[in-house]
Amino acid sequence: MKNTRVAVDVGGTFTDICVMDEHTGRISIEKTSSTVDPIEGILNAVDKSKVDLNQVSLFSHGTTVATNALITRRLPRTAMICTEGFRDVIEIRRANKEDLWDIYKDVAPPHVKRRDRLCVAERIDAQGKVVTALDVEQAKQVARTLRRREVKAVAICFMNAYMNPQHEQEMRDILRAEMPDVAISLSSEVMPEIFEHERFSTTVINAACSPVVVDYTKRLGQELKHRGYESDLLLLHSGGGVMTTEAVEHFSARLAGSGIAAGAIASRHIAMLCGFRNSIGLDMGGTSTDVSLAYDGQSRITNDWFIEFGYPIRFASIEVLTIGAGGGSLAWQDEAGSLRNGPQSAGANPGPACYGNGNMQPTNTDANVVLGRLGTRLAGGQVTLNASLAHEAVKQGVAEPFKLELHDAAQAIIDVANANMADAVRLLSISRGYDPRDFALVSFGGAGALHGVAIAQELSIPAVIVPPNPGVASALGCLLVNIQHDFAESYIKQASEVDIAELEAAFQRLEAEAISHLSHEGVQEENMVLERTIDMMYQGQWRSLAIPTPRPVKTLDSLIEIFHQEHEREYNYRRMDAPVSVFRLNLKAVGLVAQAELPRHEPTGVIPTPASHREVWFSKFGACHTPVYERTDLPAGFTLQGPAVIEQLDSTVVVPPQCRADIDNYLNIIIRF
């Protein structure tokens, strides 16, 4: 019997691998340097972990390939075919700007140049009726033109195709006859909903990513198969599930949020193990911090996200807020003389000043070294930190310009970084109608456990959870997911006018499609879970809320009441006198995969001895003679009082004075104050 699961998360600096023995629940981790070709880094991690792929039952992977391709614009030549008069929809966008007050900052250009946005005569009205038939001869000429231009991907985006896909399908068949190997995305299949810019943008991005992602997943799958892996390679997608390489061919843009979703999944799962159904994830790495939120055991889902502003991707995604705050974020002085922190970063090379690679501008890592919270070794000794260089950088960059004592300067750097991250948590909690005092904070990533308690104290969050392997929590998240697809159908009516039989028939169509997809991927019917939601809004609004919906639907009255309640929680008001409209029907189709079970540990009664002591500076307390523990020495059931520092391969945990840290049965550290 194959009894091993493997998950790999590729980051900008390190590639993390998490290997679990299904029989014992034992998890082993390794970190290797990321490579230019991510596949090389993945295979290096497999080799370093000494895992036998012949014994692997599941290999899941969180990837940044699609994200990086979109950010760097290293995309194949892509064309767009649209209805006459609509070729500029993706360039006009919503005519908005990321920074309302900066008139000089332009939005990035569309992913398809105007000369490659070709038009054909056709028209379908808003009810799905054919007004003007597709001009077949013109369509054939467009196909021949694109073949001569050697485009690699085509997005077909016709007006009102979400109501009737007939013309898009005819155009696809014409293209296939002329260009059998080109990647084609139809807006009626990718995103069948109203709002043409969002639909066109998602379809274009899906088409542009397809050749890149499909090539990557096929090459990785072949390499793993060559080494003995026999099952499907599973790719984590933005919605918090995994999909097979075959599904990637149709919905490649779903991988654009793959990397950040893994951390959100892991933080929710770990919080649930610790008994917290409400949790906030704080994933702080070297360059950025990702903040996520789970309420009542469910991650917040959004359809309003993007990699580049102005070009939305409307696939359902776990809502994650990313800011430029990481271990390598630079401290600097603005024109008004104020101390700032990030979003500029020293990156992996040259890195913080203490790396000794030439950078002398202070970073958060340097400040933590000066304060004694970090020692002189990272990543199990793979990285050596030069404390004297950190002291010099903080002295020259902050202490002298602001006339501060060295440790006060380092604390100021950390305080600004913590304030930035606390603001990000407020945006995702308080501004969404959630009280942080009702949540636990899960701090992970390479730097999260250094800052988590200070942020929790700022926001009155009562508990901070640090998982056993905080630096590779995203890789762990890849082990905790099921196969998942999301389907949707536009359904625009006032709630009072909805025909329940018609609504139920529409849901059944979606369910039939979902069952077909899952069955094709080898999921047995007893392992299929279908979850319905209806997007509702007050009449005249254009933002909607997804309301969980029973199977079968018998009445909308109870759903409308839930909508009023959710609207008040989200926006702080309800309008009982306003008519409610139905906007869209959604179906989440889940194929259950046997879940990874983390091992439980019983208390041993052993009281560990600190590995060493060092002076650590804390705000309000000054220098404290602080014990330093090895994480592997801390048994379940052990409690320690701050101040304390806990070191391990992938992170460092700081327990400030007047805080208590408990080690639970899963070896999570739960810090309270």
XYZ file of C-alpha atoms in Angstrom:
673
model
C 0.000 0.000 0.000
C 1.231 3.481 -0.855
C 1.325 5.429 2.374
C 3.104 8.708 1.670
C 1.783 12.140 0.745
C 3.945 14.905 -0.626
C 3.186 18.620 -0.929
C 5.493 21.207 -2.448
C 5.219 24.990 -2.281
C 7.558 27.038 -4.474
C 8.477 30.479 -3.158
C 10.739 33.189 -4.464
C 13.634 32.210 -2.178
C 12.954 28.667 -0.985
C 11.114 25.620 -2.268
C 9.425 23.844 0.654
C 8.491 20.175 0.698
C 6.254 18.514 3.258
C 6.192 14.704 3.430
C 3.586 12.878 5.509
C 3.423 9.214 6.468
C -0.291 8.361 6.323
C 0.057 5.522 8.839
C 1.777 7.460 11.617
C 0.890 11.050 10.692
C 4.580 11.923 11.007
C 5.580 14.953 8.937
C 9.078 15.730 7.726
C 10.060 18.957 5.999
C 12.911 20.198 3.869
C 13.831 23.533 2.321
C 15.881 23.980 -0.842
C 16.765 27.048 -2.852
C 14.286 27.927 -5.589
C 15.583 27.734 -9.149
C 14.947 29.588 -12.400
C 12.987 26.580 -13.624
C 10.738 25.705 -10.655
C 10.658 22.053 -11.695
C 14.376 21.738 -10.994
C 13.829 23.117 -7.475
C 10.931 20.695 -6.895
C 13.007 17.701 -7.960
C 15.891 18.905 -5.790
C 13.489 19.041 -2.836
C 12.240 15.518 -3.597
C 15.821 14.266 -3.690
C 16.763 16.061 -0.484
C 13.768 14.642 1.370
C 14.716 11.129 0.166
C 11.075 10.376 -0.641
C 10.358 7.308 -2.795
C 7.815 8.441 -5.386
C 6.811 4.814 -5.957
C 5.280 4.938 -2.465
C 3.517 8.296 -2.887
C -0.283 8.181 -3.047
C -0.796 11.918 -3.505
C 1.459 14.698 -4.781
C 0.010 18.212 -4.508
C 1.653 21.443 -5.525
C 1.118 25.152 -4.936
C 2.680 27.064 -7.809
C 3.469 30.669 -8.678
C 4.055 29.940 -12.382
C 0.829 31.639 -13.549
C 1.263 34.542 -11.116
C 4.841 35.189 -12.202
C 3.938 34.939 -15.897
C 1.253 37.612 -15.428
C 3.450 39.904 -13.319
C 6.419 39.716 -15.705
C 4.194 39.613 -18.833
C 6.167 36.618 -20.111
C 3.141 35.324 -21.956
C 2.710 33.799 -25.415
C 1.202 35.914 -28.155
C -2.516 35.945 -27.465
C -5.394 37.119 -29.638
C -8.964 38.089 -28.836
C -11.981 37.640 -31.109
C -14.973 39.782 -30.174
C -18.251 41.174 -31.447
C -17.894 44.143 -33.794
C -17.670 47.357 -31.769
C -16.317 45.761 -28.585
C -12.610 45.258 -29.245
C -11.643 47.979 -26.751
C -13.659 46.780 -23.750
C -10.548 45.393 -22.025
C -8.679 48.670 -22.623
C -11.469 51.020 -21.520
C -11.936 48.787 -18.447
C -13.976 50.594 -15.772
C -12.110 53.853 -16.393
C -10.841 53.783 -12.805
C -7.368 54.092 -11.306
C -5.550 52.286 -8.525
C -4.439 55.602 -7.031
C -7.229 58.121 -7.534
C -4.946 61.091 -6.815
C -2.015 60.161 -9.065
C -2.961 61.404 -12.523
C 0.404 60.363 -13.976
C 0.293 56.700 -12.997
C -1.154 54.668 -15.845
C -2.789 51.277 -15.649
C -0.774 48.483 -17.274
C -1.641 47.853 -20.945
C -4.028 44.999 -21.843
C -2.646 41.510 -22.220
C -3.679 41.539 -25.892
C -2.416 44.277 -28.208
C -5.091 46.120 -30.155
C -3.903 44.757 -33.507
C -4.556 41.244 -32.193
C -8.085 42.063 -31.053
C -10.131 41.126 -34.116
C -13.868 41.521 -34.663
C -16.574 39.511 -36.402
C -20.179 40.346 -37.175
C -22.614 38.594 -34.808
C -25.099 39.596 -32.144
C -27.123 37.875 -29.457
C -29.451 39.968 -27.311
C -29.691 40.047 -23.497
C -32.356 37.309 -23.548
C -30.130 34.956 -25.564
C -31.965 35.411 -28.871
C -29.876 35.486 -32.062
C -30.242 38.942 -33.625
C -27.428 38.687 -36.189
C -26.021 35.313 -37.211
C -22.270 34.773 -37.076
C -20.628 35.845 -40.343
C -18.938 32.539 -41.154
C -16.780 33.859 -44.007
C -15.504 36.718 -41.878
C -14.842 34.271 -39.037
C -12.789 32.056 -41.364
C -10.784 35.071 -42.528
C -10.055 35.987 -38.892
C -8.883 32.425 -38.241
C -6.540 32.538 -41.260
C -5.154 35.888 -40.109
C -4.384 34.550 -36.642
C -2.723 31.465 -38.127
C -0.398 33.672 -40.179
C 0.439 35.665 -37.042
C 1.315 32.429 -35.229
C -0.632 33.271 -32.098
C -0.512 30.609 -29.392
C -3.767 31.370 -27.550
C -7.140 32.882 -28.444
C -9.899 34.298 -26.222
C -13.363 34.336 -27.818
C -15.480 37.022 -26.157
C -18.867 37.761 -27.703
C -21.503 40.033 -26.207
C -24.228 38.246 -24.238
C -22.592 34.849 -24.868
C -23.304 34.062 -21.220
C -26.975 33.790 -22.212
C -26.372 31.803 -25.408
C -22.951 30.313 -26.268
C -23.908 29.281 -29.816
C -21.776 31.819 -31.701
C -18.709 31.363 -29.508
C -18.888 27.623 -30.066
C -19.193 28.103 -33.838
C -16.172 30.430 -33.799
C -14.206 27.869 -31.794
C -14.948 25.149 -34.353
C -13.767 27.405 -37.186
C -10.561 28.181 -35.302
C -9.952 24.501 -34.536
C -10.174 23.654 -38.245
C -7.570 26.301 -39.077
C -5.371 26.082 -35.928
C -5.811 22.674 -34.258
C -3.072 23.225 -31.632
C -3.967 26.711 -30.427
C -5.251 27.190 -26.841
C -8.822 28.532 -26.963
C -10.902 29.981 -24.133
C -14.603 30.837 -24.499
C -16.099 33.486 -22.241
C -19.314 31.428 -22.062
C -17.352 28.536 -20.525
C -14.763 30.405 -18.482
C -17.047 33.009 -16.873
C -20.702 32.821 -17.981
C -21.995 36.007 -16.351
C -22.957 39.592 -17.102
C -20.437 42.495 -16.885
C -18.499 42.278 -20.105
C -15.196 43.738 -18.880
C -14.848 41.245 -16.029
C -15.896 38.367 -18.295
C -13.589 39.410 -21.149
C -10.660 40.092 -18.806
C -10.941 36.705 -17.100
C -11.193 34.911 -20.441
C -8.188 36.734 -21.906
C -6.043 35.973 -18.854
C -7.187 32.356 -18.914
C -6.199 32.032 -22.582
C -2.850 33.789 -22.118
C -1.872 31.630 -19.139
C -2.926 28.356 -20.695
C 0.160 27.557 -22.835
C 2.516 28.508 -19.983
C 0.721 26.568 -17.264
C -0.154 23.534 -19.367
C 3.449 23.149 -20.523
C 4.669 23.455 -16.929
C 2.214 20.962 -15.460
C 2.795 18.445 -18.241
C 6.580 18.620 -17.840
C 6.323 18.278 -14.065
C 3.877 15.386 -14.389
C 6.195 13.593 -16.803
C 9.206 14.072 -14.516
C 7.312 12.699 -11.527
C 5.997 9.768 -13.564
C 9.523 9.017 -14.785
C 10.590 8.826 -11.131
C 7.797 6.437 -10.175
C 4.756 8.552 -9.242
C 1.642 6.910 -10.723
C -1.321 9.044 -9.573
C -2.566 12.432 -10.836
C -0.525 15.526 -10.078
C -2.852 17.840 -8.136
C -2.478 21.629 -8.450
C -3.768 23.969 -5.763
C -5.996 26.711 -7.178
C -7.201 30.072 -5.913
C -10.528 28.740 -4.620
C -8.832 26.576 -2.014
C -9.117 23.203 -3.739
C -6.957 21.214 -6.114
C -7.477 20.284 -9.735
C -5.893 17.800 -12.078
C -3.622 18.699 -14.981
C -6.542 18.020 -17.323
C -8.693 20.645 -15.589
C -5.788 23.106 -15.767
C -6.072 23.084 -19.568
C -9.547 24.635 -19.304
C -9.154 26.912 -16.266
C -5.463 27.827 -16.130
C -6.070 31.304 -14.653
C -7.315 29.650 -11.457
C -3.663 28.934 -10.667
C -2.901 32.671 -10.520
C -3.752 32.650 -6.820
C -2.347 29.213 -6.065
C 0.551 30.147 -3.800
C -1.259 32.462 -1.401
C -4.294 30.202 -1.033
C -2.231 27.390 0.524
C -1.269 29.461 3.557
C -4.875 30.519 4.170
C -5.988 26.878 4.079
C -3.285 25.813 6.518
C -4.019 28.621 8.986
C -7.745 27.818 9.057
C -7.067 24.110 9.602
C -4.551 24.711 12.378
C -6.899 27.119 14.163
C -9.688 24.524 14.003
C -7.367 21.927 15.571
C -6.764 24.389 18.407
C -10.496 24.904 18.933
C -10.888 28.277 17.183
C -13.547 28.452 14.450
C -12.728 32.126 13.854
C -9.141 32.820 12.840
C -6.966 35.346 11.063
C -3.947 34.076 9.154
C -0.762 36.174 9.157
C 1.736 34.750 6.663
C 4.880 36.913 6.834
C 7.696 35.934 4.531
C 10.784 37.670 3.227
C 9.076 40.251 1.004
C 5.370 40.358 1.781
C 2.689 39.479 4.309
C -0.543 37.714 3.346
C -3.552 38.194 5.619
C -6.579 35.888 5.413
C -9.698 35.382 7.517
C -11.876 32.388 8.385
C -15.241 32.852 10.074
C -17.199 29.992 11.617
C -14.736 27.525 10.081
C -15.026 28.878 6.525
C -12.526 31.008 4.616
C -13.820 34.239 3.133
C -14.298 33.885 -0.618
C -14.164 36.722 -3.120
C -14.738 37.111 -6.856
C -13.174 40.564 -6.871
C -9.408 40.084 -7.229
C -6.589 40.640 -9.690
C -2.866 40.219 -10.214
C -2.572 43.574 -11.998
C -4.997 46.385 -11.213
C -7.612 46.904 -13.927
C -7.655 43.302 -15.137
C -9.947 41.304 -12.835
C -9.976 37.520 -12.552
C -13.499 36.549 -11.568
C -12.869 32.984 -10.487
C -13.854 32.356 -6.881
C -10.797 32.833 -4.684
C -9.946 32.741 -1.001
C -9.738 36.398 -0.012
C -6.151 37.268 0.857
C -4.801 40.775 1.405
C -1.120 41.144 0.542
C 1.080 44.032 1.680
C 4.776 44.777 1.273
C 5.934 43.809 4.760
C 8.471 41.029 5.217
C 11.767 40.210 6.805
C 13.574 41.971 3.976
C 11.380 45.118 3.930
C 13.531 48.260 4.010
C 13.295 51.005 6.635
C 13.553 54.466 5.056
C 12.831 58.137 5.672
C 10.234 59.887 3.529
C 10.325 63.478 2.297
C 8.457 64.680 5.382
C 11.064 63.121 7.659
C 8.906 60.213 8.858
C 10.131 56.657 9.299
C 8.653 54.221 6.778
C 8.862 50.467 6.341
C 8.459 48.770 2.946
C 7.030 47.993 0.500
C 10.546 48.185 -0.960
C 12.505 45.059 -0.124
C 16.104 43.933 -0.093
C 14.862 40.676 -1.629
C 16.774 37.425 -1.410
C 19.854 38.927 -3.037
C 21.473 41.040 -1.676
C 19.044 40.553 1.211
C 19.199 42.224 4.639
C 22.427 43.909 5.706
C 23.210 41.035 8.083
C 23.434 38.672 5.091
C 26.722 40.368 4.186
C 25.936 40.665 0.475
C 26.464 44.410 0.177
C 23.141 45.957 1.230
C 23.538 48.482 4.059
C 19.969 49.750 4.292
C 18.271 48.386 7.447
C 15.492 45.814 7.190
C 13.121 44.159 9.646
C 15.517 41.223 9.880
C 18.364 43.545 10.829
C 16.185 45.190 13.488
C 15.306 41.803 14.973
C 18.999 40.876 15.069
C 19.821 44.130 16.897
C 17.050 43.441 19.420
C 18.356 39.920 20.003
C 15.134 38.301 18.835
C 17.004 36.620 16.003
C 20.237 34.758 16.591
C 23.046 34.434 14.084
C 21.735 31.440 12.094
C 18.710 30.863 9.871
C 17.328 27.846 8.002
C 19.165 25.382 10.176
C 22.497 27.054 9.601
C 22.135 27.468 5.825
C 22.194 31.257 6.352
C 24.614 32.970 8.773
C 23.719 36.435 10.051
C 26.379 39.074 10.743
C 25.198 40.984 13.827
C 27.788 43.766 13.461
C 26.537 44.580 9.949
C 22.949 44.691 11.248
C 23.988 47.081 14.037
C 25.792 49.343 11.576
C 22.844 49.435 9.140
C 20.330 50.344 11.864
C 22.725 52.928 13.294
C 23.353 54.689 9.970
C 19.877 54.278 8.519
C 17.658 55.118 11.500
C 19.440 55.774 14.794
C 21.621 58.687 13.642
C 19.064 60.409 11.325
C 16.371 60.273 14.032
C 18.737 60.805 16.978
C 17.690 57.552 18.652
C 19.559 55.053 20.781
C 20.390 51.926 18.736
C 17.815 49.621 20.326
C 15.121 52.314 20.256
C 15.818 52.725 16.538
C 15.500 48.981 15.930
C 12.256 48.912 17.924
C 10.947 51.855 15.866
C 11.565 49.866 12.673
C 9.621 46.920 14.082
C 6.819 49.170 15.373
C 6.239 50.678 11.916
C 6.199 47.228 10.300
C 3.757 45.961 12.935
C 1.505 48.991 12.419
C 1.377 48.271 8.671
C 0.423 44.648 9.280
C -2.129 45.583 11.953
C -3.776 47.943 9.448
C -3.979 45.079 6.937
C -5.700 42.902 9.551
C -8.152 45.744 10.264
C -8.999 46.017 6.559
C -9.857 42.335 6.366
C -11.675 42.136 9.702
C -13.111 45.363 11.130
C -13.897 46.861 7.722
C -15.745 43.618 6.833
C -17.815 43.694 10.008
C -15.737 41.264 12.100
C -14.437 41.991 15.611
C -10.776 40.854 15.957
C -11.432 40.088 19.627
C -13.515 37.110 18.464
C -10.596 35.574 16.547
C -7.287 33.813 17.061
C -4.235 34.969 15.098
C -2.297 32.214 13.304
C 1.248 33.521 12.756
C 3.369 31.659 10.253
C 5.807 32.130 7.417
C 9.496 32.617 8.073
C 8.965 35.883 10.006
C 5.366 35.710 11.249
C 6.167 34.247 14.663
C 8.554 37.150 15.389
C 5.785 39.741 15.038
C 2.525 37.904 15.770
C 2.133 38.700 19.476
C 2.776 42.432 19.042
C 0.123 42.630 16.313
C -2.351 40.648 18.414
C -1.782 42.968 21.368
C -2.369 45.986 19.126
C -5.737 44.569 18.021
C -6.776 42.899 21.319
C -6.743 39.461 19.683
C -6.737 37.078 22.655
C -4.584 34.222 21.319
C -1.716 33.701 18.892
C -1.122 30.267 17.355
C 2.249 29.279 15.913
C 2.092 25.937 14.026
C 4.817 23.292 14.431
C 6.446 24.246 11.108
C 5.477 27.882 10.496
C 7.938 28.429 7.668
C 6.464 25.625 5.540
C 2.800 26.019 6.508
C 1.873 26.805 2.902
C 3.249 23.433 1.809
C 1.215 21.808 4.588
C -1.870 23.595 3.226
C -1.462 21.668 -0.027
C -1.999 18.427 1.936
C -5.291 19.604 3.425
C -7.425 20.212 0.340
C -9.958 18.423 -1.836
C -10.572 18.477 -5.572
C -12.831 21.462 -6.162
C -14.555 23.192 -9.071
C -16.818 26.233 -9.112
C -19.704 26.645 -11.543
C -22.025 29.601 -12.054
C -24.970 30.701 -14.158
C -26.421 34.190 -14.510
C -29.976 34.442 -13.198
C -31.117 38.061 -12.996
C -34.585 38.566 -11.525
C -36.332 40.183 -8.596
C -36.669 37.648 -5.815
C -40.447 38.135 -5.793
C -40.615 37.093 -9.458
C -38.434 33.981 -9.239
C -40.027 30.731 -10.402
C -38.784 28.184 -7.840
C -39.145 25.288 -10.305
C -37.099 27.192 -12.884
C -34.470 28.044 -10.262
C -34.212 24.418 -9.144
C -33.894 23.276 -12.772
C -30.990 25.695 -13.276
C -29.212 24.341 -10.205
C -29.738 20.795 -11.452
C -28.083 21.708 -14.773
C -25.072 23.014 -12.885
C -24.982 19.885 -10.743
C -25.097 17.617 -13.792
C -22.112 19.478 -15.247
C -20.263 19.297 -11.933
C -20.862 15.546 -11.547
C -19.614 15.019 -15.088
C -16.377 16.903 -14.323
C -15.740 15.077 -11.049
C -16.547 11.674 -12.539
C -14.109 12.326 -15.379
C -11.449 13.002 -12.731
C -12.092 9.671 -11.050
C -14.131 10.894 -8.064
C -16.698 8.367 -6.855
C -20.267 9.616 -6.386
C -20.191 8.998 -2.630
C -17.189 11.357 -2.397
C -18.928 14.243 -4.178
C -20.195 17.233 -2.187
C -22.241 19.897 -3.989
C -22.724 23.232 -2.213
C -25.157 25.824 -3.582
C -25.192 29.587 -3.080
C -27.310 32.360 -4.596
C -25.867 35.834 -5.161
C -28.370 38.413 -3.922
C -28.428 42.200 -3.822
C -30.803 45.059 -3.149
C -32.393 46.218 -6.381
C -30.156 48.804 -8.024
C -26.952 47.562 -6.414
C -24.174 45.926 -8.392
C -22.313 44.267 -5.494
C -23.862 41.049 -4.275
C -23.586 38.635 -1.338
C -23.485 34.840 -1.718
C -26.179 33.193 0.428
C -25.930 29.444 1.220
C -28.831 27.608 -0.389
C -30.417 24.234 0.480
C -30.984 21.329 -1.893
C -33.681 21.422 -3.169
C -34.827 25.053 -3.118
C -38.415 25.292 -1.832
C -38.743 28.992 -1.011
C -36.630 32.140 -1.043
C -38.177 33.725 2.061
C -35.628 32.357 4.530
C -32.758 33.146 2.146
C -33.900 36.754 1.832
C -33.894 37.083 5.634
C -30.357 35.671 5.757
C -29.363 38.159 3.053
C -30.648 41.072 5.177
C -28.639 39.788 8.157
C -25.444 39.308 6.136
C -25.814 42.724 4.494
C -26.080 44.370 7.911
C -23.013 42.516 9.174
C -20.974 43.326 6.046
C -22.086 46.927 5.466
C -23.672 47.895 8.807
C -27.168 48.481 7.477
C -30.183 46.654 6.069
C -33.128 47.889 3.962
C -36.185 45.847 4.801
C -38.338 47.976 2.504
C -36.115 47.523 -0.569
C -36.799 44.708 -3.048
C -34.135 42.011 -3.211
C -32.791 40.774 -6.545
C -31.207 37.471 -7.511
C -28.040 37.917 -9.580
C -26.306 34.572 -10.038
C -26.483 30.900 -9.102
C -23.276 29.296 -7.853
C -22.264 25.705 -7.249
C -19.106 24.516 -5.509
C -18.380 20.926 -6.465
C -16.012 19.118 -4.118
C -14.421 15.736 -4.670
C -13.372 14.510 -1.242
C -9.802 13.311 -0.908
C -8.792 11.320 2.172
C -7.637 14.058 4.535
C -4.200 14.230 6.069
C -4.328 13.581 9.810
C -1.741 15.402 11.878
C -0.334 13.306 14.746
C -1.424 13.887 18.334
C 1.139 13.850 21.112
C 0.503 13.070 24.748
C 2.113 15.147 27.522
C 5.363 13.643 28.753
C 5.856 15.695 31.883
C 9.394 16.485 30.744
C 10.561 20.036 31.484
C 12.983 21.052 28.723
C 16.191 22.899 29.455
C 16.944 26.074 27.453
C 19.625 25.563 24.830
C 21.128 28.951 25.711
C 20.365 32.450 27.015
C 20.822 35.875 25.446
C 19.892 39.498 25.981
C 16.657 40.382 24.157
C 15.194 43.897 24.087
C 11.442 44.384 24.458
C 9.467 47.608 24.293
C 8.567 48.837 27.828
C 10.787 46.202 29.434
C 14.224 46.976 28.019
C 16.903 44.263 27.990
C 15.787 40.900 29.386
C 17.968 37.879 30.081
C 15.970 35.470 27.909
C 16.068 31.673 27.603
C 16.375 30.291 24.076
C 14.686 26.920 23.438
C 14.910 24.495 20.539
C 11.410 23.895 19.174
C 12.037 20.159 18.901
C 12.689 20.031 22.672
C 9.241 21.376 23.632
C 6.819 18.520 24.465
C 3.024 18.572 24.409
C 1.555 19.913 27.630
C 4.525 22.138 28.433
C 3.887 25.751 29.468
C 6.473 28.495 29.558
C 6.312 32.107 30.683
C 7.760 34.931 28.624
C 10.195 36.257 27.870
C 11.409 33.376 25.730
C 12.761 32.750 22.243
C 12.066 29.452 20.449
C 14.255 28.597 17.460
C 13.720 26.019 14.737
C 14.714 25.210 11.158
C 12.153 27.402 9.426
C 11.298 30.203 11.870
C 11.895 31.885 15.237
C 9.138 32.372 17.821
C 9.205 35.308 20.242
C 7.228 35.118 23.506
C 7.345 38.619 25.111
C 7.327 39.257 28.862
C 4.010 38.739 30.688
C 2.863 36.248 28.039
C 2.224 32.525 28.471
C 2.947 29.908 25.802
C 1.233 26.501 25.915
C 2.216 23.551 23.734
C -0.931 21.653 22.687
C -1.327 18.028 21.633
C -0.509 18.884 17.995
C 2.646 20.743 19.120
C 1.157 24.112 18.203
C 2.329 26.979 20.408
C -0.634 28.986 21.738
C 0.435 32.329 23.210
C -1.874 34.316 25.460
C -1.346 37.553 27.343
